Short mmCIF file of C-alpha atoms in Angstrom, two decimals:
data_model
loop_
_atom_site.label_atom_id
_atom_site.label_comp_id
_atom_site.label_asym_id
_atom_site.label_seq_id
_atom_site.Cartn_x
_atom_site.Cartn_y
_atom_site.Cartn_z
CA UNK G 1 8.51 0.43 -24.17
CA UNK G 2 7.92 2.69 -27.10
CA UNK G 3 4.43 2.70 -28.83
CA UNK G 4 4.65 5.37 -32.09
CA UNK G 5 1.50 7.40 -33.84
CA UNK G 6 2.92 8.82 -36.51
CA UNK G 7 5.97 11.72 -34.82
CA UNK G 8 4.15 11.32 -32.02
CA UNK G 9 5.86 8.98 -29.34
CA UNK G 10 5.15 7.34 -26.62
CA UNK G 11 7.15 6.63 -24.46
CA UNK G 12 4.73 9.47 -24.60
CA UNK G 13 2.46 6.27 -24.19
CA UNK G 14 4.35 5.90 -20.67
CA UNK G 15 3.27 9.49 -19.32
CA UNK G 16 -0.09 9.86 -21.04
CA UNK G 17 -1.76 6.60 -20.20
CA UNK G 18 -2.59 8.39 -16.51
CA UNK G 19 -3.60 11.66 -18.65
CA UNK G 20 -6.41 9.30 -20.11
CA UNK G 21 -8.32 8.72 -16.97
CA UNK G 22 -7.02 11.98 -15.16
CA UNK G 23 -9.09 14.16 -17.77
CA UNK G 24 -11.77 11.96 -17.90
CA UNK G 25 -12.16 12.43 -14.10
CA UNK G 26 -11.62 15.85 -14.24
CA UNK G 27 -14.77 15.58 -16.62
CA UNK G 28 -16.68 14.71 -14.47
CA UNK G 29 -15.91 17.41 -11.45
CA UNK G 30 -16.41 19.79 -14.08
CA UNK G 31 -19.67 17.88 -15.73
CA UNK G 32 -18.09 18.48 -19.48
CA UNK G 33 -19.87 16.11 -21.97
CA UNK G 34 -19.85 15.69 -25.38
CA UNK G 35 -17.84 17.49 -27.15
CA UNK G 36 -16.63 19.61 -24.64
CA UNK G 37 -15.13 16.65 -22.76
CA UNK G 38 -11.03 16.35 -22.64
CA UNK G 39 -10.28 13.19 -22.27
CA UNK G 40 -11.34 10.72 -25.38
CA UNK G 41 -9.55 13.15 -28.21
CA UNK G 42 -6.34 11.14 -25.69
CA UNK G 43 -7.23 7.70 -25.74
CA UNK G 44 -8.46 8.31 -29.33
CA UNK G 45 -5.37 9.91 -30.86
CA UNK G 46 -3.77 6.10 -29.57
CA UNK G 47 -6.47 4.10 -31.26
CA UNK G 48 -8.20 3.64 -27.80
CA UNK G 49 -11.74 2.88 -27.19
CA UNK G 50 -13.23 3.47 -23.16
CA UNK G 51 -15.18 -0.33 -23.03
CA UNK G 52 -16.61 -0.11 -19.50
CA UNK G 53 -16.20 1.82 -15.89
CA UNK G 54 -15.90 0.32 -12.99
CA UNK G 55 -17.73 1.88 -10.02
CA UNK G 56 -17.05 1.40 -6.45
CA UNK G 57 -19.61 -0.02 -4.58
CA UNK G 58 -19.89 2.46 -2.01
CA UNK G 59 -20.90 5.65 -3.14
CA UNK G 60 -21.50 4.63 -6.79
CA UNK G 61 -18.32 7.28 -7.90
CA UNK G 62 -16.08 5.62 -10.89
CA UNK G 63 -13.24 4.82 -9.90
CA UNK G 64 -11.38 3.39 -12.71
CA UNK G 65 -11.68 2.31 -16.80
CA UNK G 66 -10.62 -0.17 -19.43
CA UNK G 67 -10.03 0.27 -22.34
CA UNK G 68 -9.23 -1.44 -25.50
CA UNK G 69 -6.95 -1.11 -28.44
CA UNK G 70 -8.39 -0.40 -31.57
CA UNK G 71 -5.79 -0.36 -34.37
CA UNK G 72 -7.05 1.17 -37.65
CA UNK G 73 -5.49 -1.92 -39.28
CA UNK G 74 -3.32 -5.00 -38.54
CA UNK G 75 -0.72 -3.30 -40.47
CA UNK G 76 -0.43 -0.64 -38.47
CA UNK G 77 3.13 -0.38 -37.18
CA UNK G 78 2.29 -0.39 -33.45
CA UNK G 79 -0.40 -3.41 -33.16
CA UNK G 80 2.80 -5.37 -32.28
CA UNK G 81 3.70 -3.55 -28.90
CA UNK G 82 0.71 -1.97 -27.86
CA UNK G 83 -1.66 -3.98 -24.86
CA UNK G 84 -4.87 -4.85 -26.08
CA UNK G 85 -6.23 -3.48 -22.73
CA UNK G 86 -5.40 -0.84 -20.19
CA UNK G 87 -6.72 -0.88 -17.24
CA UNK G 88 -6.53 2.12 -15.54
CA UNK G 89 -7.46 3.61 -12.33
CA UNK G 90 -8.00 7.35 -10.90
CA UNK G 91 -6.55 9.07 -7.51
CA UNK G 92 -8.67 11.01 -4.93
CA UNK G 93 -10.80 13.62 -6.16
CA UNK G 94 -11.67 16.47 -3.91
CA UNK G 95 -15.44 16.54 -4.73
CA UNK G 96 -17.83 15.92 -2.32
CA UNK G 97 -19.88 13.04 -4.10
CA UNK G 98 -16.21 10.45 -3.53
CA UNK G 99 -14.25 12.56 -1.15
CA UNK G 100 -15.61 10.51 1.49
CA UNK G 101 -15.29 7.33 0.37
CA UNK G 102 -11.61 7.82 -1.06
CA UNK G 103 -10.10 9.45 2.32
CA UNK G 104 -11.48 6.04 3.80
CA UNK G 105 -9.12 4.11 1.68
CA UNK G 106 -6.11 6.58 1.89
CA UNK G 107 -6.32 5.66 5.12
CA UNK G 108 -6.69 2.10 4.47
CA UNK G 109 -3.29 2.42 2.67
CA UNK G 110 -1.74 3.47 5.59
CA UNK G 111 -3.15 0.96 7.82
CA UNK G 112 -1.65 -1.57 5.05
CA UNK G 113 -5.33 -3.00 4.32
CA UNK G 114 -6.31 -1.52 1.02
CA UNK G 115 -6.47 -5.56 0.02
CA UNK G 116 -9.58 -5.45 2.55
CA UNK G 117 -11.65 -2.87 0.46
CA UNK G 118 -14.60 -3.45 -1.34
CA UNK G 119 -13.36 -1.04 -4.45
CA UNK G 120 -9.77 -3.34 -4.43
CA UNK G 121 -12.36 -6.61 -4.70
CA UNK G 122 -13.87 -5.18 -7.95
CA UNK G 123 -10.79 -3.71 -9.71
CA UNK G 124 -9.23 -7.10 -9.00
CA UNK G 125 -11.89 -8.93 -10.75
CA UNK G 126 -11.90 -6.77 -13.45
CA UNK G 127 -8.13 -7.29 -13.59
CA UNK G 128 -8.46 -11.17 -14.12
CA UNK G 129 -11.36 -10.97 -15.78
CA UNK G 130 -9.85 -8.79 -18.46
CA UNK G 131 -6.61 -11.15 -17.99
CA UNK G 132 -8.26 -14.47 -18.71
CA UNK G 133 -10.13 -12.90 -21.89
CA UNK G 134 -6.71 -12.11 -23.30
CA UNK G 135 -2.93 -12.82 -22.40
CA UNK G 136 -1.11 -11.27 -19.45
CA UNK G 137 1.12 -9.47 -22.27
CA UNK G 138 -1.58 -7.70 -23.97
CA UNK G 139 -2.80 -5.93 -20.27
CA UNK G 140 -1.50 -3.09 -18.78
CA UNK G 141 -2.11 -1.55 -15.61
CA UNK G 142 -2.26 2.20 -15.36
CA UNK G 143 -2.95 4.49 -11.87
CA UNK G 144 -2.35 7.89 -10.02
CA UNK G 145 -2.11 8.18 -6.00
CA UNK G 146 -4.64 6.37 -4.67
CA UNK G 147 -5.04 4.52 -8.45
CA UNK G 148 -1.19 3.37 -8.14
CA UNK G 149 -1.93 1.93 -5.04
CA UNK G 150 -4.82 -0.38 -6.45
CA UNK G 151 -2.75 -1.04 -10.00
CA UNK G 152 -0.07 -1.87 -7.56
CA UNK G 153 -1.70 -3.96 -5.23
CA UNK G 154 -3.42 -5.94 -8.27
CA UNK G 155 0.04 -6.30 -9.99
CA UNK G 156 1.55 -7.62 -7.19
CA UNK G 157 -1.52 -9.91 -6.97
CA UNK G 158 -1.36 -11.50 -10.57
CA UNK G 159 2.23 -11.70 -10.44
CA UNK G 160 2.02 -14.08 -6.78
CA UNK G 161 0.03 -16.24 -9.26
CA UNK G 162 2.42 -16.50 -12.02
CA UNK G 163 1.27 -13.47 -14.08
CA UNK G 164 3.08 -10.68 -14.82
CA UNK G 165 1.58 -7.22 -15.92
CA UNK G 166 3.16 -4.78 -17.16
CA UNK G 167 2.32 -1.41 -14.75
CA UNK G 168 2.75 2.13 -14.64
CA UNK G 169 2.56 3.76 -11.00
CA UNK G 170 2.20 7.67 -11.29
CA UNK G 171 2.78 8.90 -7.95
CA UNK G 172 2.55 5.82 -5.94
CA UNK G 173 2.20 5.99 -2.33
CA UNK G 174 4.86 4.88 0.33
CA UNK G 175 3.72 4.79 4.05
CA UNK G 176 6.82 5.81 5.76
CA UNK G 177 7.95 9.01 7.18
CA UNK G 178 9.63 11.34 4.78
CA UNK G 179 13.25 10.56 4.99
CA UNK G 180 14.23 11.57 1.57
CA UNK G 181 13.31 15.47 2.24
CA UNK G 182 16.12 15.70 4.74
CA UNK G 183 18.42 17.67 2.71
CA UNK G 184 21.90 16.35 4.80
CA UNK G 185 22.62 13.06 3.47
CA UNK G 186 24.67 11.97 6.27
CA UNK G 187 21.63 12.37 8.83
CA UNK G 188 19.22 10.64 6.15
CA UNK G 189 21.51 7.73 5.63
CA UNK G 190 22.35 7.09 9.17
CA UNK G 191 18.27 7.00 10.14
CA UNK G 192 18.11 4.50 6.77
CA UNK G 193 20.87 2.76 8.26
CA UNK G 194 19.53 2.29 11.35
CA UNK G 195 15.86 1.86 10.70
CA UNK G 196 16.89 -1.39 8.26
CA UNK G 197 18.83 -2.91 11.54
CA UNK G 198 15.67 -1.90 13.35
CA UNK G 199 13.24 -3.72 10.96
CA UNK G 200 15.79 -6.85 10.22
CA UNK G 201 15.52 -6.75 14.50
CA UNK G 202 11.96 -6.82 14.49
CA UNK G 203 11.38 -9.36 12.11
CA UNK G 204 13.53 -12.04 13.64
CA UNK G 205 12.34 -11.47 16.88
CA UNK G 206 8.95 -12.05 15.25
CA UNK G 207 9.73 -14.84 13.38
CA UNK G 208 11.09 -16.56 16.86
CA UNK G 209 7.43 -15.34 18.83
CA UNK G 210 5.14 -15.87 16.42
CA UNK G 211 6.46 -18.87 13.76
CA UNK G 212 3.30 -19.60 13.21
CA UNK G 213 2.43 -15.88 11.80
CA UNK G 214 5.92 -15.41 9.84
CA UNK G 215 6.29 -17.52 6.85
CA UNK G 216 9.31 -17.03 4.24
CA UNK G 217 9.01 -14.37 2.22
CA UNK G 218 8.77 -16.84 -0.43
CA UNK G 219 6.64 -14.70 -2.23
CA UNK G 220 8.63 -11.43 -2.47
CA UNK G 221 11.19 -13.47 -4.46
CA UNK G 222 8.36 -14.53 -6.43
CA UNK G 223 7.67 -10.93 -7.09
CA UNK G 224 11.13 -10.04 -8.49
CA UNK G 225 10.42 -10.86 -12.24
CA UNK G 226 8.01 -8.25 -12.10
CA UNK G 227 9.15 -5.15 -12.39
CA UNK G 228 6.60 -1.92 -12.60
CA UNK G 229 7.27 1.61 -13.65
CA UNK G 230 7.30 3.46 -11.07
CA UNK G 231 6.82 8.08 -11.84
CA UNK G 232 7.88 9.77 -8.63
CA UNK G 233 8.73 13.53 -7.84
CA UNK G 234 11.48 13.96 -4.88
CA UNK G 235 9.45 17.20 -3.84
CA UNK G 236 5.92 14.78 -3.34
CA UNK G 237 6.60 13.30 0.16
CA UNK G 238 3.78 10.75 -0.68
CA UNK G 239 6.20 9.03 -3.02
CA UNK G 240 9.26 10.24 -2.63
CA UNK G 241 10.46 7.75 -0.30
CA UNK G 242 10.64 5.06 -3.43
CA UNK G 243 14.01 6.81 -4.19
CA UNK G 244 15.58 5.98 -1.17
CA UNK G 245 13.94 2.63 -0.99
CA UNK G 246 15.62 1.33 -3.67
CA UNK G 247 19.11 3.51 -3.26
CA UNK G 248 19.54 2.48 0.21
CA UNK G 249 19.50 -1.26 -0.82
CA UNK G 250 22.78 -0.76 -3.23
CA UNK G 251 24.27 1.65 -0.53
CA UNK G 252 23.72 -1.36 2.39
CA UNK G 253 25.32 -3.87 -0.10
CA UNK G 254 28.55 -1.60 -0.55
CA UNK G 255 28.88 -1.75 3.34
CA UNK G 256 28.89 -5.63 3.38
CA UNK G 257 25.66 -5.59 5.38
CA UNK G 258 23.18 -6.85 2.20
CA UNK G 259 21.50 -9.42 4.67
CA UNK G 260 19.87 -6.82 6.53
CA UNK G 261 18.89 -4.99 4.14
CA UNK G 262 16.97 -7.65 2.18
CA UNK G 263 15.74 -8.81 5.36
CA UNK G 264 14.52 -5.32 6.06
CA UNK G 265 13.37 -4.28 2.58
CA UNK G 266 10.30 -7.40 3.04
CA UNK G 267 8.81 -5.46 5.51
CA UNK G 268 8.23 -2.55 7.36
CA UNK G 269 7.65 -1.89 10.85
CA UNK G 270 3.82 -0.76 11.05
CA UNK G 271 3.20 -4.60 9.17
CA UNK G 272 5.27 -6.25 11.41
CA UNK G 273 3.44 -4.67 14.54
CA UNK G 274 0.31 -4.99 12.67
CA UNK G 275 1.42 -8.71 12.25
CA UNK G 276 2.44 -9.16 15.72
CA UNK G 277 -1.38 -8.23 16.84
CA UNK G 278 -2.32 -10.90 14.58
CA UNK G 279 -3.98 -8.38 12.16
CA UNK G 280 -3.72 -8.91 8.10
CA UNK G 281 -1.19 -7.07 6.94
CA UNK G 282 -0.04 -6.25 3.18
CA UNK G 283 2.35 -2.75 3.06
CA UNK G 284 2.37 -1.41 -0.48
CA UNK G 285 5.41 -0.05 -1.13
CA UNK G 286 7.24 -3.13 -0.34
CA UNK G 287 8.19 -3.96 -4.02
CA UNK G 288 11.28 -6.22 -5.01
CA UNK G 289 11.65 -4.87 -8.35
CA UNK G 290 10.97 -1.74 -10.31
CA UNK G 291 11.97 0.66 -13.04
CA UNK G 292 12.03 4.04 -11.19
CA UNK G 293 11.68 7.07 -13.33
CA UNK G 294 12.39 10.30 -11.03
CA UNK G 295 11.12 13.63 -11.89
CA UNK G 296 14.06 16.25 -11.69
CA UNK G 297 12.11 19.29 -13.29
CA UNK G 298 11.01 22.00 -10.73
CA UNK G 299 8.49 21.71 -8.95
CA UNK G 300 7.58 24.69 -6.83
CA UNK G 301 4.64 23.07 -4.33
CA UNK G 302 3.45 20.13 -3.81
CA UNK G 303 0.24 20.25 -5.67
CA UNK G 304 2.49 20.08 -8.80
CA UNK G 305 5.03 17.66 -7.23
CA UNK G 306 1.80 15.51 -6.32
CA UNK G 307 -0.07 16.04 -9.53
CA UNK G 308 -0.98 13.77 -12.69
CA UNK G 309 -0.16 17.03 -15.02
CA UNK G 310 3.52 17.60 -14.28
CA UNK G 311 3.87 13.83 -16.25
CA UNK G 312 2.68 15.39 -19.58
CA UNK G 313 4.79 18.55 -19.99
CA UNK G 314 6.85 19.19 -22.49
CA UNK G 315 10.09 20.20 -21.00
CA UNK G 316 10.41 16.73 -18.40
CA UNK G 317 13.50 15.88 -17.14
CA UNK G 318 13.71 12.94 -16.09
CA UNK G 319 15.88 9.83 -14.92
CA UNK G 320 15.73 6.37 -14.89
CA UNK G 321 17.05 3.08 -13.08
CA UNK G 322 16.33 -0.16 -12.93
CA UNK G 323 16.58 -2.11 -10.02
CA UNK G 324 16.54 -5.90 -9.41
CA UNK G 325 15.88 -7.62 -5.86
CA UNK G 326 18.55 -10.76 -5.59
#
């Protein structure tokens, strides 16, 4: 995915979509207008136009933005691969006018019921809305934290009904304990190991109790031909666990044990307790697909490891994989 302005890059594109909304909610703490505000000379320098905020419900706080593609011409060498739209969405700020309201749904995510939420509802119209006004390929989805978990949960959405979006998860939560900080590999892979047999366990003995609960995961095959970018840092605990996610399924397929580990990678065991209490249940992190792009520069605390900035700096180093669920 490369969208060029002139010398200027992007698969910058990939790492400054984020930077868009980050500065324009970092506006807003700081009350810049004007011409003292950061964030349009971004989305400007890309031919970008901000169209409309959406605001949660709630406590009235904007929590995410589209915006549209304005090419200075239809010659212009990039009209061809860049979206019409972006639709992109922020992560918790530590004010006190949306603190409240976004610690409610970090918790929602890890109670697997972000779906639930009144903000999800209304970035998930605006997601089809802006997806029936123009074609799936000309939308992308953009987020940070608690934003990756809404562009997430709306990708995964659109592509159960057919439509695929391409998406770009900056430090997307993972409810799970932190497995990939343990620093002795043979420890982390033998509590991998034995947390998939634990989870495969789980959700046969819950298929057998509760049939009526359990239906295939039909729809996490469905889910395979999407494939979102996913940004993570191995020092951010919230989404560090994405690396060994997806490693852990190659590693389980070199032992001859691939079974389980499909079996184990549709679900994880707070949803399948949830599920056995008869309780709505839809874990985030449980992706089929992705393009993960790891963060290997230094990181020296989490704030950094955690943060939208450490995605725009100059000297990134960063790698790349692909991985496909079959």
């Amino acid at each position: 995915m490369v969208l060029m302005r002139g010398s200027r890059g992007i698969d910058e594109m990939n790492l400054t979509i984020g930077s868009w909304h980050g500065f324009e909610q970092l506006d807003r703490q700081h009350n810049r207008k004007g011409q003292e505000a950061f964030a349009p000379p971004w989305w400007e320098f890309f031919r970008f136009e901000l169209t409309s905020n959406l605001v949660d419900d709630a406590d009235s706080s904007i929590f995410g933005a589209i915006y549209e593609f304005k090419p200075a011409s239809s010659k212009d060498s990039s009209v061809q691969d860049a979206p019409n739209f972006v639709v992109a969405f922020r992560g918790t700020i530590p004010s006190k006018e949306s603190l409240a309201q976004d610690g409610l749904l970090d918790i929602n995510i890890i109670q697997n019921g972000l779906h639930r939420t009144s903000r999800f509802a209304i970035a998930m119209r605006a997601v089809q809305n802006i997806v029936s006004a123009a074609k799936s390929s000309n939308v992308w989805l953009a987020g940070h934290s608690l934003g990756a978990a809404i562009a997430t949960l709306a990708g995964k959405n659109m592509a159960k009904m057919g439509t695929l979006i391409e998406t770009f998860l900056f430090n997307p939560p993972f409810v799970s304990a932190p497995i990939e900080r343990i620093k002795d590999t043979n420890v982390k892979q033998g509590i991998r190991i034995a947390s998939s047999f634990l989870t495969a366990g789980l959700s046969f003995a819950l298929k057998d109790h509760h049939q009526e609960r359990s239906t295939p995961d039909d729809s996490f095959a469905m889910l395979s031909s999407w494939v979102p970018r996913l940004f993570v840092n191995p020092c951010d605990f919230i989404c560090s666990e994405y690396i060994g996610y997806f490693e852990h399924r190659n590693f389980m397929e070199k032992l001859g044990v691939g079974g389980i580990e499909r079996l184990a990678t549709q679900n994880s065991i707070g949803g399948l307790f949830l599920r056995a209490l008869g309780k709505d249940s839809d874990p985030l992190h449980l992706l089929p697909s992705a393009n993960l792009t790891t963060n290997l520069s230094p990181s020296p605390d989490f704030k950094i490891a955690h943060g939208l900035h450490q995605w725009w700096r100059p000297d990134l180093h960063l790698q790349s994989k692909q991985y496909h669920y079959g």
